[in-house]
Amino acid sequence: MRLVTLQLEGDPGMGADDRPRYLAMVYGRVLTAVTGTIVLLAYVLFDRDATTLRTLVAVALPQLAFVALSFRARPHPWLVAGFPVGALGGLTSVGLTSDAVSTALLGLVGLTFVYTGLFLPFGWSLGLVPLGWSTYLALLPVLDGPGVMRLLTYTAVWLATASALRFASRIALRHELALRAAAETDALTHVGNRRALDAQLAGQTPGDCLVICDLDHFKLVNDRHGHVVGDQVLVAFARLLDEHVGRRGMVVRFGGEEFVLVLPQTHPSDAVRLVERVREQWRASGAETTFSAGVAVIHAGTPPATALASADIALYAAKRGGRDRTAVEPAPPGTPGPPSQRPSWEADEPAL
């Protein structure tokens, strides 16, 4: 599970759940802007010294360059950590050159720990403590007995804030992910639902295969045995599909007794063999109803929805052909033959 904060692995790969990483970048820019604004305001109100102005310019230029880089680079923990590090470095530089504004900026150190608590693992906050101490000493260089106690108190507050925000963000994201999973899961069969299919199709690429399976004469099962038995049939069929597809593909209840299989980078002939293995096991289970299937491939230059419509047309061709069979969309000219290496779900080991 990816958490809001890049708190687990920090994998630089991007995906549908990477919105928190972009939020980290956005709020990192806000942190830079707020810090810079307060420093500039303190200079205007309390200092206006030429040396301090040169320091502000020297600090602002790399900060602006880093913000510009953040618009072009992919979010990564090291890049996200650059925002609080840059803010503390800039505050340290200002504190070393201006006595007039230094004490007014001390509270900004805690703001950087608020940011790390929200968007980075707690270990990053611990690693930031030495730099926080350096910034504190640059802004308030008197380190007598009371000063040491203040520094230790500030450190405890920094880490407590980061820890509490980290915990709260993890709980919030787990709740969000649970709600999202519930919204994309069919309540009866516990496979994906139509919303999950729409999200999945948005990321599919040419060469991926779609299969629509439909239980034949399913209404008769409900009429003869009642909807409770019908639901049991649907659950058993969905479970069988999921066992054969496993984690390398996706099973979705498309509606009623229709299910969609999403098979990445699969030739239609391999998809047909997969469906036939499902059919053999379904028959062996003693199921009262059969099923028909339609197979189509996502082609370059056409949206995945077109392949889904083609699979639906192939399904109805299988229905017209007598049911309990699989039909494949006609291959366009120049379509390559099946791959020499079997896809992972055709391997001898069972699907995960």
Coordinates of C-alpha atoms in Angstrom, one line a residue:
M1 CA 0.0 0.0 0.0
R2 CA 1.4 3.4 -1.0
L3 CA 0.9 6.0 1.7
V4 CA 0.4 9.7 1.3
T5 CA 3.8 10.5 2.5
L6 CA 6.2 8.5 0.4
Q7 CA 6.6 6.8 3.7
L8 CA 7.2 3.2 2.6
E9 CA 9.7 2.7 -0.1
G10 CA 10.0 5.9 -2.1
D11 CA 9.7 4.1 -5.4
P12 CA 10.1 6.7 -8.1
G13 CA 7.7 4.9 -10.4
M14 CA 4.5 6.8 -11.0
G15 CA 1.0 5.4 -11.2
A16 CA -2.6 6.1 -10.4
D17 CA -2.0 6.4 -6.7
D18 CA 0.8 8.9 -7.0
R19 CA -1.4 12.0 -6.3
P20 CA 0.2 12.3 -2.8
R21 CA 3.6 12.7 -4.3
Y22 CA 2.4 15.6 -6.5
L23 CA 0.8 17.1 -3.4
A24 CA 4.2 16.8 -1.7
M25 CA 5.7 18.8 -4.5
V26 CA 3.0 21.4 -4.5
Y27 CA 3.2 22.0 -0.8
G28 CA 7.0 22.0 -1.0
R29 CA 6.7 24.9 -3.3
V30 CA 4.3 26.5 -0.9
L31 CA 6.8 26.0 1.9
T32 CA 9.5 27.7 -0.2
A33 CA 7.2 30.6 -1.0
V34 CA 6.0 31.1 2.6
T35 CA 9.6 30.9 4.0
G36 CA 10.8 33.4 1.3
T37 CA 8.0 35.8 1.9
I38 CA 8.4 35.9 5.6
V39 CA 12.2 36.4 5.3
L40 CA 11.6 39.2 2.8
L41 CA 9.0 40.8 5.0
A42 CA 11.4 40.6 8.0
Y43 CA 14.1 42.3 5.9
V44 CA 11.8 45.1 4.9
L45 CA 10.6 45.7 8.4
F46 CA 13.7 45.2 10.5
D47 CA 16.9 45.3 8.5
R48 CA 17.4 46.7 5.0
D49 CA 21.1 46.1 5.2
A50 CA 23.0 45.7 1.9
T51 CA 24.8 42.7 3.1
T52 CA 21.6 41.0 4.1
L53 CA 20.1 41.8 0.7
R54 CA 23.0 40.2 -1.1
T55 CA 22.5 37.1 1.1
L56 CA 18.8 37.0 0.3
V57 CA 19.6 37.2 -3.4
A58 CA 22.2 34.5 -3.1
V59 CA 19.8 32.2 -1.2
A60 CA 16.8 33.0 -3.5
L61 CA 18.5 32.0 -6.8
P62 CA 19.2 28.4 -5.9
Q63 CA 15.8 28.1 -4.3
L64 CA 14.1 29.4 -7.4
A65 CA 16.2 27.0 -9.5
F66 CA 15.1 24.1 -7.3
V67 CA 11.4 25.0 -7.6
A68 CA 11.8 25.2 -11.4
L69 CA 13.4 21.7 -11.3
S70 CA 10.5 20.4 -9.3
F71 CA 8.1 21.2 -12.2
R72 CA 10.1 19.1 -14.6
A73 CA 11.4 16.2 -12.4
R74 CA 9.3 13.2 -11.3
P75 CA 8.5 13.2 -7.6
H76 CA 11.0 11.3 -5.5
P77 CA 11.7 11.3 -1.7
W78 CA 15.1 13.0 -2.2
L79 CA 13.5 15.7 -4.3
V80 CA 10.7 16.1 -1.8
A81 CA 13.3 16.3 1.1
G82 CA 15.0 19.1 -0.8
F83 CA 12.3 21.6 0.1
P84 CA 12.8 21.5 3.9
V85 CA 16.6 21.2 3.5
G86 CA 16.6 24.2 1.2
A87 CA 14.4 26.2 3.6
L88 CA 16.7 25.5 6.6
G89 CA 19.8 26.2 4.5
G90 CA 18.4 29.5 3.5
L91 CA 17.4 30.4 7.0
T92 CA 20.9 29.5 8.2
S93 CA 22.5 31.8 5.7
V94 CA 20.2 34.7 6.7
G95 CA 20.9 34.1 10.4
L96 CA 24.6 34.1 9.8
T97 CA 24.5 37.5 8.1
S98 CA 21.8 39.4 9.9
D99 CA 21.2 39.8 13.6
A100 CA 18.2 42.1 13.1
V101 CA 15.8 39.5 11.6
S102 CA 17.2 36.2 12.9
T103 CA 15.1 35.9 16.1
A104 CA 11.9 36.7 14.1
L105 CA 12.5 33.7 11.8
L106 CA 13.0 31.0 14.5
G107 CA 9.4 29.7 14.1
L108 CA 10.0 28.8 10.5
V109 CA 12.3 25.9 11.6
G110 CA 9.2 24.1 13.0
L111 CA 7.4 24.7 9.7
T112 CA 9.9 22.5 7.9
F113 CA 9.2 19.6 10.4
V114 CA 5.4 20.0 9.7
Y115 CA 6.2 19.4 6.0
T116 CA 8.4 16.4 6.6
G117 CA 5.8 14.9 9.0
L118 CA 3.2 15.1 6.3
F119 CA 5.1 13.9 3.3
L120 CA 8.2 11.9 4.4
P121 CA 9.0 9.0 6.7
F122 CA 9.8 9.8 10.3
G123 CA 13.5 8.8 9.7
W124 CA 13.8 11.8 7.4
S125 CA 12.6 14.1 10.3
L126 CA 15.3 12.6 12.5
G127 CA 17.9 13.2 9.9
L128 CA 16.7 16.8 9.6
V129 CA 17.4 17.5 13.3
P130 CA 21.1 18.3 13.0
L131 CA 20.3 20.8 10.3
G132 CA 17.5 22.2 12.5
W133 CA 20.1 22.7 15.3
S134 CA 22.5 24.5 12.9
T135 CA 19.7 26.8 11.8
Y136 CA 18.6 27.4 15.4
L137 CA 22.2 28.3 16.4
A138 CA 22.6 30.6 13.3
L139 CA 19.4 32.4 14.2
L140 CA 20.0 32.4 18.0
P141 CA 23.7 32.0 18.6
V142 CA 23.6 32.3 22.4
L143 CA 23.9 28.7 23.8
D144 CA 23.9 29.1 27.5
G145 CA 22.1 26.9 30.0
P146 CA 18.6 28.2 29.2
G147 CA 19.5 28.2 25.5
V148 CA 20.3 24.5 25.6
M149 CA 17.0 23.7 27.3
R150 CA 15.2 25.8 24.7
L151 CA 16.9 23.9 21.9
L152 CA 16.1 20.5 23.5
T153 CA 12.4 21.6 23.9
Y154 CA 12.2 22.8 20.4
T155 CA 13.7 19.5 19.2
A156 CA 11.1 17.5 21.1
V157 CA 8.3 19.7 19.7
W158 CA 9.7 19.3 16.1
L159 CA 9.8 15.5 16.4
A160 CA 6.5 15.2 18.1
T161 CA 4.9 17.3 15.5
A162 CA 6.4 15.3 12.6
S163 CA 5.5 12.0 14.3
A164 CA 1.9 13.0 15.0
L165 CA 1.4 14.3 11.4
R166 CA 3.0 11.2 9.9
F167 CA 0.6 8.9 12.0
A168 CA -2.4 11.0 11.0
S169 CA -1.5 11.0 7.4
R170 CA -1.1 7.2 7.3
I171 CA -4.5 6.7 9.0
A172 CA -6.1 9.2 6.6
L173 CA -4.7 7.5 3.5
R174 CA -5.5 4.0 4.7
H175 CA -9.1 5.2 5.1
E176 CA -9.0 6.7 1.6
L177 CA -7.6 3.5 0.1
A178 CA -10.2 1.4 1.8
L179 CA -13.0 3.6 0.5
R180 CA -11.5 3.5 -3.0
A181 CA -11.2 -0.3 -2.9
A182 CA -14.8 -0.6 -1.7
A183 CA -15.9 1.7 -4.5
E184 CA -14.1 -0.4 -7.1
T185 CA -15.1 -3.9 -5.8
D186 CA -18.2 -5.8 -6.7
A187 CA -20.0 -6.4 -3.4
L188 CA -21.2 -9.9 -4.3
T189 CA -18.2 -11.5 -6.1
H190 CA -15.4 -9.4 -4.6
V191 CA -13.8 -8.9 -8.1
G192 CA -13.6 -5.5 -9.7
N193 CA -16.6 -3.6 -10.8
R194 CA -17.4 -1.3 -13.7
R195 CA -15.6 1.7 -12.1
A196 CA -12.5 -0.4 -11.6
L197 CA -12.7 -1.5 -15.2
D198 CA -12.9 2.1 -16.4
A199 CA -9.8 3.0 -14.4
Q200 CA -8.0 -0.1 -15.6
L201 CA -8.8 0.6 -19.3
A202 CA -7.4 4.1 -19.0
G203 CA -3.9 2.6 -18.5
Q204 CA -4.1 -0.3 -21.0
T205 CA -1.7 -0.4 -24.0
P206 CA -1.8 -1.9 -27.5
G207 CA -1.3 -5.7 -27.3
D208 CA -3.4 -6.1 -24.2
C209 CA -6.3 -8.5 -24.5
L210 CA -9.9 -8.1 -23.3
V211 CA -12.3 -11.1 -22.8
I212 CA -16.0 -10.8 -22.0
C213 CA -17.5 -14.0 -20.5
D214 CA -21.3 -14.4 -20.1
L215 CA -23.1 -17.2 -18.4
D216 CA -25.6 -18.8 -20.8
H217 CA -29.3 -18.8 -19.9
F218 CA -28.4 -17.6 -16.4
K219 CA -32.0 -16.3 -16.0
L220 CA -33.2 -19.9 -15.9
V221 CA -30.9 -20.6 -12.9
N222 CA -32.6 -17.8 -11.0
D223 CA -36.1 -18.9 -12.2
R224 CA -35.6 -22.5 -11.2
H225 CA -33.6 -22.2 -8.0
G226 CA -34.0 -18.7 -6.8
H227 CA -31.7 -15.7 -6.6
V228 CA -29.7 -17.1 -3.7
V229 CA -28.5 -20.0 -5.8
G230 CA -27.9 -17.7 -8.7
D231 CA -25.7 -15.5 -6.5
Q232 CA -23.7 -18.6 -5.5
V233 CA -23.2 -19.5 -9.2
L234 CA -21.9 -15.9 -9.9
V235 CA -19.5 -16.1 -6.9
A236 CA -18.2 -19.5 -7.9
F237 CA -17.7 -18.4 -11.5
A238 CA -15.9 -15.2 -10.5
R239 CA -13.7 -17.1 -8.1
L240 CA -12.7 -19.6 -10.9
L241 CA -11.9 -16.7 -13.3
D242 CA -9.8 -15.0 -10.7
E243 CA -7.9 -18.2 -9.9
H244 CA -6.9 -18.5 -13.6
V245 CA -6.1 -14.9 -14.2
G246 CA -4.4 -14.2 -10.9
R247 CA -2.6 -11.0 -10.1
R248 CA -1.1 -10.7 -13.6
G249 CA -4.4 -9.6 -15.0
M250 CA -7.8 -8.4 -13.8
V251 CA -11.3 -9.8 -13.4
V252 CA -14.3 -7.5 -13.4
R253 CA -18.0 -8.1 -13.1
F254 CA -19.2 -6.1 -16.0
G255 CA -22.9 -6.3 -15.0
G256 CA -25.3 -9.1 -14.2
E257 CA -23.8 -12.4 -15.3
E258 CA -21.1 -10.7 -17.6
F259 CA -17.4 -10.7 -16.6
V260 CA -14.5 -9.0 -18.3
L261 CA -10.9 -10.3 -18.2
V262 CA -8.1 -7.8 -18.8
L263 CA -5.0 -9.8 -19.9
P264 CA -1.8 -7.6 -20.4
Q265 CA 0.2 -8.3 -23.6
T266 CA -1.6 -11.4 -24.6
H267 CA -2.3 -12.8 -28.1
P268 CA -5.9 -13.8 -28.8
S269 CA -4.9 -17.4 -29.2
D270 CA -3.4 -17.5 -25.7
A271 CA -6.5 -15.8 -24.3
V272 CA -8.7 -18.5 -26.0
R273 CA -6.6 -21.2 -24.4
L274 CA -7.0 -19.6 -21.0
V275 CA -10.8 -19.4 -21.5
E276 CA -10.9 -23.0 -22.5
R277 CA -9.1 -24.1 -19.4
V278 CA -11.7 -22.2 -17.4
R279 CA -14.4 -23.9 -19.4
E280 CA -13.1 -27.3 -18.7
Q281 CA -12.8 -26.7 -15.0
W282 CA -16.3 -25.1 -14.9
R283 CA -17.8 -28.2 -16.6
A284 CA -15.9 -30.5 -14.2
S285 CA -17.4 -28.6 -11.3
G286 CA -20.9 -29.8 -12.3
A287 CA -22.2 -26.3 -13.0
E288 CA -25.7 -26.3 -14.4
T289 CA -25.0 -23.4 -16.8
T290 CA -22.3 -22.9 -19.5
F291 CA -20.7 -19.7 -20.6
S292 CA -19.8 -18.0 -23.9
A293 CA -16.8 -15.6 -24.4
G294 CA -15.7 -12.9 -26.8
V295 CA -12.0 -12.0 -27.3
A296 CA -10.5 -8.8 -28.7
V297 CA -7.2 -7.0 -28.6
I298 CA -6.4 -3.3 -28.0
H299 CA -4.8 -2.1 -31.3
A300 CA -2.5 0.9 -31.7
G301 CA -4.3 4.0 -32.6
T302 CA -7.7 2.9 -31.1
P303 CA -9.0 3.5 -27.6
P304 CA -9.4 0.5 -25.2
A305 CA -13.2 1.1 -25.3
T306 CA -13.1 0.0 -29.0
A307 CA -11.6 -3.3 -28.0
L308 CA -14.2 -3.7 -25.4
A309 CA -16.9 -3.2 -28.0
S310 CA -15.2 -5.6 -30.3
A311 CA -15.1 -8.3 -27.5
D312 CA -18.8 -7.7 -27.0
I313 CA -19.5 -8.2 -30.7
A314 CA -17.4 -11.4 -30.6
L315 CA -19.4 -12.6 -27.5
Y316 CA -22.7 -12.2 -29.4
A317 CA -21.1 -14.1 -32.3
A318 CA -20.4 -16.9 -29.9
K319 CA -24.0 -16.8 -28.6
R320 CA -25.4 -16.9 -32.2
G321 CA -23.0 -19.8 -32.9
G322 CA -24.7 -22.0 -30.3
R323 CA -23.3 -20.8 -26.9
D324 CA -20.8 -22.6 -24.7
R325 CA -17.9 -21.4 -27.0
T326 CA -15.4 -18.6 -27.6
A327 CA -15.3 -16.2 -30.5
V328 CA -12.4 -13.9 -31.5
E329 CA -12.7 -10.6 -33.2
P330 CA -11.3 -10.7 -36.8
A331 CA -7.6 -9.8 -36.8
P332 CA -6.8 -6.7 -38.9
P333 CA -4.2 -7.1 -41.7
G334 CA -0.6 -7.3 -40.6
T335 CA -1.4 -8.5 -37.1
P336 CA 1.6 -10.6 -35.8
G337 CA 1.1 -14.2 -34.8
P338 CA 1.1 -15.5 -31.3
P339 CA 4.3 -15.0 -29.3
S340 CA 6.8 -17.8 -29.1
Q341 CA 6.9 -17.6 -25.3
R342 CA 3.8 -18.4 -23.3
P343 CA 2.3 -15.7 -21.1
S344 CA 2.8 -16.0 -17.4
W345 CA -0.7 -17.4 -16.7
E346 CA 0.0 -20.3 -19.1
A347 CA 3.0 -21.4 -17.0
D348 CA 2.8 -24.7 -15.2
E349 CA 2.7 -23.1 -11.8
P350 CA -0.7 -21.9 -10.5
A351 CA -1.6 -18.3 -10.7
L352 CA -0.8 -16.3 -7.5

